[in-house]
Amino acid sequence: MKILFTHGYFIGEDEKELQIMRPYVPLGILYISSFLEKHGFENDVFDSTFSSYDKLISYILNTNPDVVCIYTNLMTKLNVLKLIKHLKANPNLQHIKIILGGPEVRNHTSNFLNHGADYIIIGEGEETSLELMTALKNAHYSSIKSINGLAFLENGVIIETPERQLIKDINTLPFPNRTKIDFSPYLKGWKKAHGYSMMSVNTMRGCPYTCKWCSRAVYGGTYRRRSPQLVAQELKLLKETYNPDMIWFVDDVFTIHHKWLTEFAQELKKMDAVIPYEIISRADRLNEDVIKTLKESGCFRVWVGAESGSQKIIDAMDRRVDVVKTREMINLLKQYGIEAGTFIMLGYPGETKEDIKETIKHLVISNPSQYTITIAYPIKGTELYNEVKNEFLDQQLQWETSTDRDIDFKRTHPKIYYQHAIKWVMNEVYAQTKNKNPLKVPYLKLKSLKYQIQMTLNQ
């Protein structure tokens, strides 16, 4: 049986992503690819990131797989729907079984099935994929109903099997199947855009925290982690095979377990596997000892989730962190020579101009090395979505042509207000922190005033 994995993300379609140029390989499908090969199922991976839709279709036509497995998230959803439609419409490809997985499919199962997907893998994919491939290979279609974590259509009726239990010991999983990917465009792209190359590594699955806007569609609210020794071995392998300049750990909260971190740092040193690395964390999982360990083990940048400088908004998000603690940890990281990044979200339900002022204050006091700002949007399946679903401004939004990013809801002010607010924040913070030319401050302050006026006109 010929199995193909792909993901339908094309960086060439996204001008903003081309400018940012921070591409990462699809680790999720590479894990499943390895798992299937470990159990005797050879498979191919078409990494679409630096390719095109036409080349993907051409590849499928030339290789004629029996099964196409497609990773699906918010960014890839529309391309995935386009691909499903194409495969089902082409007489030479209609025999292909289309299997979808990833974070987008759990809460839109019926839509994806009615659009043409044959099977939906809900949640963690390795064991469900193996059981499904076994049944398909042996034509044991009647046994598919007994496979947990699956959804499919039978005589026009949607069948959803019981939730699959998560893998207890993820140390049993093989390393992601990186040999299936050509890393040269990734490494060269990073090097050209940033002056260094970077690869991604995953050490844990799940996040036990309660942020209302965050999706837990694949791993739920769990925390399962690979051993420090195993992760250090993977870094050693990457160092010897690809020699990347830096590593990006994709974990939601890298410093969640302090004993694990200490052992990891020791293993890196023991194996001569130290590679400069970047992580995400939370202020309540940082302290001076942790920061020292991070520094000694090669960490050069920590993204500290802030989201807002207003404690009122932080509490509304159920973030369970203190804004003052967040500022303290950002400054402490910088004192130890570690770059500190942070994330900011505007337009959360209940946010006012006073809350945004608190965010400006927060950014000025903490003065992170860099930060990103987005406008809050509700992802189906999250608490935020459930809280605002009756306040959607466009109840006629078509699922087939939109994503959850397109959903707008009744906020304290219209969305355009917060779009101007982003520019207000950026100019105000830059004027007070980053700008080294005092002659430019009046210009920045004038721009800041301009966007405040725009906010007033659109509130």
Coordinates of C-alpha atoms in Angstrom, one line a residue:
M1 CA 0.0 0.0 0.0
K2 CA 1.4 3.4 -1.1
I3 CA 1.0 6.0 1.6
L4 CA 1.7 9.7 1.1
F5 CA 1.9 12.4 3.8
T6 CA 1.6 16.1 3.1
H7 CA 0.3 19.3 4.7
G8 CA -0.7 21.8 2.1
Y9 CA 1.2 24.8 3.3
F10 CA 3.0 26.8 0.6
I11 CA 5.1 29.7 1.9
G12 CA 5.2 31.2 -1.6
E13 CA 1.5 32.0 -1.2
D14 CA 2.0 34.2 1.9
E15 CA 3.9 37.4 1.2
K16 CA 4.1 38.2 4.9
E17 CA 5.6 34.8 5.8
L18 CA 8.1 35.1 2.9
Q19 CA 9.3 38.4 4.5
I20 CA 9.4 36.9 8.0
M21 CA 11.1 33.7 6.7
R22 CA 10.8 31.5 9.8
P23 CA 9.8 28.2 8.2
Y24 CA 9.7 24.9 10.2
V25 CA 9.2 21.4 8.9
P26 CA 5.9 19.6 9.8
L27 CA 7.1 17.6 12.8
G28 CA 3.7 16.1 13.4
I29 CA 3.5 14.1 10.1
L30 CA 7.2 13.2 10.4
Y31 CA 6.5 11.5 13.8
I32 CA 3.6 9.5 12.3
S33 CA 5.8 8.6 9.3
S34 CA 8.5 7.2 11.6
F35 CA 5.9 5.4 13.7
L36 CA 4.4 3.7 10.6
E37 CA 7.8 2.7 9.2
K38 CA 8.7 1.2 12.6
H39 CA 5.7 -1.0 12.2
G40 CA 6.4 -2.0 8.6
F41 CA 4.5 0.6 6.6
E42 CA 6.7 2.4 4.1
N43 CA 5.5 5.9 3.2
D44 CA 6.5 9.0 1.4
V45 CA 6.3 12.7 2.5
F46 CA 5.7 15.6 0.1
D47 CA 6.8 18.7 2.0
S48 CA 4.9 21.5 0.3
T49 CA 6.5 24.4 2.2
F50 CA 8.9 25.4 -0.6
S51 CA 6.8 23.8 -3.4
S52 CA 3.5 24.7 -5.0
Y53 CA 0.0 23.3 -5.3
D54 CA 0.5 22.3 -8.9
K55 CA 3.7 20.4 -8.1
L56 CA 1.8 18.6 -5.3
I57 CA -0.9 17.5 -7.7
S58 CA 1.7 16.5 -10.3
Y59 CA 3.5 14.4 -7.6
I60 CA 0.3 12.6 -6.6
L61 CA -0.5 11.9 -10.3
N62 CA 2.9 10.5 -10.9
T63 CA 3.2 8.4 -7.8
N64 CA -0.5 7.3 -7.6
P65 CA -0.7 6.6 -3.9
D66 CA -3.5 4.5 -2.3
V67 CA -3.7 6.8 0.7
V68 CA -3.0 10.6 1.1
C69 CA -2.7 11.8 4.7
I70 CA -3.0 15.5 5.2
Y71 CA -2.1 17.6 8.2
T72 CA -4.7 20.3 8.7
N73 CA -4.6 23.4 10.7
L74 CA -6.0 27.0 10.5
M75 CA -3.3 28.0 8.0
T76 CA -3.7 25.0 5.7
K77 CA -7.4 24.4 5.9
L78 CA -8.4 26.2 2.6
N79 CA -5.7 24.5 0.6
V80 CA -6.7 21.1 2.1
L81 CA -10.3 21.6 1.0
K82 CA -9.0 22.6 -2.5
L83 CA -6.9 19.4 -2.6
I84 CA -9.7 17.2 -1.4
K85 CA -12.0 18.6 -4.1
H86 CA -9.3 18.1 -6.8
L87 CA -8.6 14.5 -5.8
K88 CA -12.3 13.6 -5.7
A89 CA -13.0 15.3 -9.1
N90 CA -10.1 13.6 -11.0
P91 CA -11.2 10.1 -12.3
N92 CA -7.5 9.0 -12.1
L93 CA -7.4 9.9 -8.4
Q94 CA -10.8 9.0 -7.1
H95 CA -9.5 5.7 -5.7
I96 CA -7.3 7.5 -3.2
K97 CA -8.4 7.4 0.5
I98 CA -8.1 10.8 2.0
I99 CA -7.2 10.9 5.7
L100 CA -7.1 14.2 7.6
G101 CA -5.5 14.9 11.0
G102 CA -4.2 17.8 13.0
P103 CA -5.8 20.5 15.2
E104 CA -8.4 21.8 12.8
V105 CA -10.3 18.5 12.3
R106 CA -11.7 17.8 15.7
N107 CA -14.2 20.6 15.9
H108 CA -15.1 20.5 12.1
T109 CA -15.4 16.8 11.6
S110 CA -18.7 16.7 9.8
N111 CA -17.8 19.6 7.5
F112 CA -14.5 17.9 6.4
L113 CA -16.3 14.5 5.9
N114 CA -19.1 16.1 3.9
H115 CA -16.5 17.9 1.8
G116 CA -14.9 14.6 0.7
A117 CA -12.5 13.4 3.4
D118 CA -12.7 9.6 3.9
Y119 CA -11.4 9.4 7.4
I120 CA -10.7 11.9 10.2
I121 CA -8.1 11.1 12.8
I122 CA -9.1 12.9 16.0
G123 CA -6.4 13.7 18.6
E124 CA -3.0 12.0 18.7
G125 CA -2.3 10.3 15.4
E126 CA 0.3 7.5 15.7
E127 CA -1.7 4.6 17.0
T128 CA -4.9 5.4 15.2
S129 CA -3.0 5.8 11.9
L130 CA -1.3 2.4 12.4
E131 CA -4.6 0.6 13.1
L132 CA -6.3 2.3 10.2
M133 CA -3.5 1.5 7.7
T134 CA -3.6 -2.1 8.8
A135 CA -7.3 -2.3 8.2
L136 CA -7.1 -0.6 4.8
K137 CA -4.2 -2.7 3.7
N138 CA -6.0 -6.0 4.6
A139 CA -9.3 -4.7 3.3
H140 CA -10.9 -5.3 6.8
Y141 CA -13.3 -2.4 6.4
S142 CA -15.7 -3.9 8.9
S143 CA -13.0 -3.6 11.6
I144 CA -12.6 0.2 11.2
K145 CA -15.5 0.8 13.5
S146 CA -13.5 -0.7 16.3
I147 CA -10.6 1.8 15.9
N148 CA -10.7 4.5 18.5
G149 CA -10.1 8.2 17.6
L150 CA -11.7 8.0 14.2
A151 CA -14.6 9.6 12.2
F152 CA -16.0 8.6 8.8
L153 CA -19.1 8.4 6.8
E154 CA -21.1 5.2 6.5
N155 CA -24.2 5.3 4.2
G156 CA -24.3 9.1 4.7
V157 CA -24.2 8.9 8.5
I158 CA -21.2 10.2 10.4
I159 CA -19.6 7.6 12.6
E160 CA -17.4 8.8 15.5
T161 CA -15.6 6.1 17.4
P162 CA -14.7 6.6 21.1
E163 CA -11.8 8.9 22.0
R164 CA -8.4 7.2 21.9
Q165 CA -6.3 7.2 25.1
L166 CA -3.2 9.2 24.7
I167 CA 0.2 7.4 24.5
K168 CA 1.4 7.2 28.1
D169 CA 5.1 7.0 27.4
I170 CA 6.1 9.1 24.5
N171 CA 9.7 7.9 24.9
T172 CA 8.6 4.8 23.0
L173 CA 8.1 7.0 19.8
P174 CA 10.9 7.0 17.3
F175 CA 12.5 10.4 16.3
P176 CA 10.6 12.3 13.6
N177 CA 11.4 11.0 10.1
R178 CA 13.6 13.9 9.0
T179 CA 15.2 11.9 6.3
K180 CA 12.0 12.4 4.3
I181 CA 12.5 16.1 4.1
D182 CA 15.0 18.2 2.1
F183 CA 16.3 20.6 4.7
S184 CA 18.5 22.7 2.4
P185 CA 15.8 25.3 1.5
Y186 CA 14.9 25.6 5.2
L187 CA 18.5 26.1 6.3
K188 CA 19.4 28.4 3.4
G189 CA 16.2 30.4 3.9
W190 CA 16.9 31.0 7.6
K191 CA 20.6 31.8 6.8
K192 CA 19.7 34.3 4.1
A193 CA 17.0 36.1 6.1
H194 CA 18.5 36.0 9.6
G195 CA 22.2 35.2 9.3
Y196 CA 21.8 31.8 11.0
S197 CA 20.1 28.5 10.4
M198 CA 17.5 27.0 12.7
M199 CA 15.7 23.6 13.1
S200 CA 12.7 22.7 15.3
V201 CA 12.5 20.0 18.1
N202 CA 9.6 18.8 20.2
T203 CA 10.2 17.6 23.8
M204 CA 6.6 17.4 25.1
R205 CA 3.0 17.0 24.2
G206 CA 0.1 18.9 25.7
C207 CA -0.2 21.9 28.0
P208 CA -1.9 21.8 31.4
Y209 CA -2.7 25.5 31.5
T210 CA -6.1 27.0 31.1
C211 CA -5.9 30.0 28.7
K212 CA -9.3 30.4 27.2
W213 CA -8.2 31.3 23.7
C214 CA -5.8 28.4 23.3
S215 CA -6.8 25.2 21.3
R216 CA -6.2 21.8 22.9
A217 CA -7.7 19.9 20.0
V218 CA -4.9 17.3 19.6
Y219 CA -3.3 16.6 23.0
G220 CA -5.9 18.1 25.4
G221 CA -4.7 19.5 28.7
T222 CA -2.1 16.9 29.3
Y223 CA 1.6 17.1 30.0
R224 CA 3.8 14.3 28.7
R225 CA 7.5 14.6 28.1
R226 CA 10.3 12.7 26.6
S227 CA 13.3 12.0 28.8
P228 CA 16.1 14.5 29.0
Q229 CA 18.5 11.9 27.7
L230 CA 16.4 11.2 24.6
V231 CA 16.1 14.9 23.7
A232 CA 19.8 15.4 24.2
Q233 CA 20.4 12.4 21.9
E234 CA 18.2 14.0 19.3
L235 CA 20.1 17.3 19.5
K236 CA 23.4 15.3 19.2
L237 CA 22.0 13.7 16.0
L238 CA 20.9 17.0 14.5
K239 CA 24.3 18.5 15.3
E240 CA 26.2 15.7 13.6
T241 CA 23.8 15.4 10.6
Y242 CA 22.7 19.0 9.8
N243 CA 24.8 21.2 12.1
P244 CA 22.1 23.9 12.5
D245 CA 23.2 27.2 14.1
M246 CA 20.2 27.2 16.4
I247 CA 17.3 25.1 17.7
W248 CA 13.7 26.2 18.2
F249 CA 11.8 24.1 20.8
V250 CA 8.2 24.1 19.8
D251 CA 6.9 23.2 23.3
D252 CA 4.2 25.4 24.8
V253 CA 6.0 25.8 28.1
F254 CA 9.6 24.5 28.0
T255 CA 10.4 25.2 31.6
I256 CA 7.4 23.6 33.1
H257 CA 9.4 20.9 34.9
H258 CA 12.5 22.3 36.6
K259 CA 14.1 18.9 37.5
W260 CA 13.7 17.9 33.9
L261 CA 15.5 21.1 32.7
T262 CA 18.4 20.5 35.1
E263 CA 18.9 16.9 33.9
F264 CA 18.5 18.1 30.3
A265 CA 21.3 20.7 30.7
Q266 CA 23.5 18.0 32.3
E267 CA 22.9 15.6 29.4
L268 CA 23.6 18.2 26.8
K269 CA 27.0 18.9 28.3
K270 CA 27.8 15.2 28.8
M271 CA 27.0 14.4 25.2
D272 CA 28.6 17.5 23.7
A273 CA 25.2 18.2 22.2
V274 CA 24.8 21.9 23.1
I275 CA 23.3 24.0 20.3
P276 CA 22.0 27.6 21.0
Y277 CA 18.2 27.3 21.4
E278 CA 15.0 29.4 21.7
I279 CA 11.9 28.5 23.8
I280 CA 8.5 29.6 25.0
S281 CA 7.7 29.8 28.7
R282 CA 5.5 31.5 31.3
A283 CA 6.6 33.9 34.1
D284 CA 5.4 31.6 36.8
R285 CA 7.7 28.8 35.5
L286 CA 10.8 31.0 35.6
N287 CA 13.1 32.0 38.4
E288 CA 16.7 33.0 38.8
D289 CA 17.9 29.3 39.1
V290 CA 16.0 28.3 36.0
I291 CA 17.3 31.2 34.1
K292 CA 20.9 30.4 35.1
T293 CA 20.3 26.8 33.9
L294 CA 18.9 28.0 30.6
K295 CA 21.8 30.3 30.0
E296 CA 24.4 27.6 30.8
S297 CA 22.7 25.0 28.5
G298 CA 22.7 27.3 25.5
C299 CA 19.4 29.2 25.6
F300 CA 19.7 32.5 23.8
R301 CA 16.0 33.6 23.7
V302 CA 12.9 33.1 25.8
W303 CA 9.5 34.1 24.7
V304 CA 7.5 34.9 27.8
G305 CA 3.7 34.7 27.3
A306 CA 2.3 38.1 28.4
E307 CA -0.8 38.7 26.2
S308 CA -1.7 41.9 28.0
G309 CA -0.3 44.3 30.6
S310 CA -3.7 44.6 32.2
Q311 CA -4.3 42.2 35.0
K312 CA -8.1 42.5 34.4
I313 CA -7.6 41.1 30.9
I314 CA -5.1 38.4 32.0
D315 CA -7.7 37.2 34.6
A316 CA -10.5 37.3 31.9
M317 CA -8.2 35.0 29.8
D318 CA -7.7 32.7 32.8
R319 CA -4.0 33.0 32.2
R320 CA -3.3 32.7 36.0
V321 CA -0.1 34.8 35.9
D322 CA 0.8 38.1 37.5
V323 CA 1.7 40.9 35.1
V324 CA 4.3 42.3 37.5
K325 CA 5.9 38.9 37.7
T326 CA 6.0 38.8 33.9
R327 CA 7.8 42.1 33.8
E328 CA 10.3 40.9 36.4
M329 CA 11.1 37.7 34.6
I330 CA 11.6 39.5 31.2
N331 CA 14.1 41.9 32.9
L332 CA 15.8 39.1 34.7
L333 CA 16.3 37.2 31.5
K334 CA 17.9 40.2 29.9
Q335 CA 20.2 40.7 33.0
Y336 CA 21.5 37.2 32.3
G337 CA 22.2 38.0 28.7
I338 CA 19.2 36.1 27.3
E339 CA 17.0 37.8 24.8
A340 CA 13.4 38.1 26.0
G341 CA 10.5 38.1 23.6
T342 CA 6.8 38.4 24.4
F343 CA 3.4 38.0 22.9
I344 CA 0.7 40.6 23.0
M345 CA -3.0 40.2 22.1
L346 CA -5.4 43.1 21.7
G347 CA -9.2 43.1 21.3
Y348 CA -10.0 40.5 23.9
P349 CA -13.6 40.7 25.2
G350 CA -13.9 43.6 27.7
E351 CA -10.7 45.3 26.7
T352 CA -10.8 49.1 26.8
K353 CA -8.3 51.9 26.0
E354 CA -7.2 51.9 29.7
D355 CA -6.3 48.2 29.4
I356 CA -4.3 49.0 26.3
K357 CA -2.5 51.8 28.2
E358 CA -1.5 49.2 30.8
T359 CA -0.1 47.1 28.0
I360 CA 2.0 50.0 26.7
K361 CA 3.2 50.5 30.3
H362 CA 4.0 46.8 30.6
L363 CA 6.1 46.9 27.3
V364 CA 7.9 50.0 28.3
I365 CA 8.8 48.8 31.8
S366 CA 9.8 45.3 30.6
N367 CA 11.3 46.5 27.3
P368 CA 11.5 43.0 25.7
S369 CA 14.1 42.4 23.0
Q370 CA 11.2 41.8 20.6
Y371 CA 7.4 41.3 20.7
T372 CA 4.5 40.4 18.5
I373 CA 1.0 41.8 18.5
T374 CA -2.2 40.1 17.2
I375 CA -5.9 40.7 17.5
A376 CA -7.8 38.0 19.4
Y377 CA -9.9 35.6 17.4
P378 CA -12.0 32.7 18.6
I379 CA -10.9 29.1 17.6
K380 CA -13.8 26.6 17.7
G381 CA -13.5 24.3 20.7
T382 CA -12.0 26.9 23.0
E383 CA -13.7 28.6 25.9
L384 CA -13.3 32.0 24.2
Y385 CA -15.2 30.6 21.2
N386 CA -18.1 29.4 23.4
E387 CA -18.2 32.7 25.3
V388 CA -18.6 34.9 22.1
K389 CA -20.3 32.6 19.6
N390 CA -23.6 34.4 20.1
E391 CA -21.9 37.7 19.5
F392 CA -20.5 36.8 16.0
L393 CA -20.9 39.8 13.7
D394 CA -21.3 37.7 10.5
Q395 CA -23.4 34.6 11.2
Q396 CA -23.4 33.8 7.4
L397 CA -19.7 33.3 7.2
Q398 CA -19.2 30.3 4.8
W399 CA -17.1 27.5 6.3
E400 CA -15.7 26.4 3.0
T401 CA -14.2 29.8 2.1
S402 CA -13.1 31.0 5.6
T403 CA -11.2 30.1 8.7
D404 CA -11.7 30.9 12.4
R405 CA -9.3 33.8 11.9
D406 CA -12.0 35.5 9.8
I407 CA -14.5 35.4 12.7
D408 CA -15.2 38.7 14.3
F409 CA -17.4 39.2 17.3
K410 CA -18.9 42.1 19.3
R411 CA -16.0 43.6 21.3
T412 CA -15.8 46.7 23.5
H413 CA -15.0 48.5 20.2
P414 CA -15.0 47.4 16.6
K415 CA -12.1 45.4 15.2
I416 CA -10.8 48.4 13.2
Y417 CA -10.3 50.2 16.6
Y418 CA -7.9 47.5 17.7
Q419 CA -6.1 47.5 14.3
H420 CA -5.3 51.2 14.9
A421 CA -4.5 50.4 18.5
I422 CA -1.7 48.0 17.4
K423 CA -0.1 50.9 15.6
W424 CA -0.6 53.1 18.6
V425 CA 1.1 50.6 20.9
M426 CA 4.0 50.0 18.5
N427 CA 4.8 53.8 17.9
E428 CA 4.4 54.7 21.6
V429 CA 6.6 51.8 22.8
Y430 CA 9.2 52.5 20.2
A431 CA 9.3 56.2 21.1
Q432 CA 9.9 55.4 24.8
T433 CA 12.3 52.4 24.5
K434 CA 13.8 51.4 21.2
N435 CA 14.4 54.8 19.5
K436 CA 17.9 56.1 20.1
N437 CA 17.4 59.3 18.1
P438 CA 15.8 62.0 20.3
L439 CA 15.0 64.0 17.2
K440 CA 12.7 61.2 16.0
V441 CA 10.6 61.1 19.2
P442 CA 8.3 64.0 18.3
Y443 CA 7.6 62.2 14.9
L444 CA 6.8 58.9 16.7
K445 CA 4.6 60.7 19.2
L446 CA 2.8 62.4 16.4
K447 CA 2.1 59.1 14.8
S448 CA 1.0 57.7 18.1
L449 CA -1.5 60.6 18.4
K450 CA -2.7 60.0 14.9
Y451 CA -3.6 56.4 15.7
Q452 CA -5.3 57.4 18.9
I453 CA -7.5 59.8 16.9
Q454 CA -8.3 57.0 14.5
M455 CA -9.3 54.8 17.5
T456 CA -11.6 57.5 18.8
L457 CA -13.2 57.9 15.3
N458 CA -13.8 54.2 15.2
Q459 CA -14.8 53.3 18.7

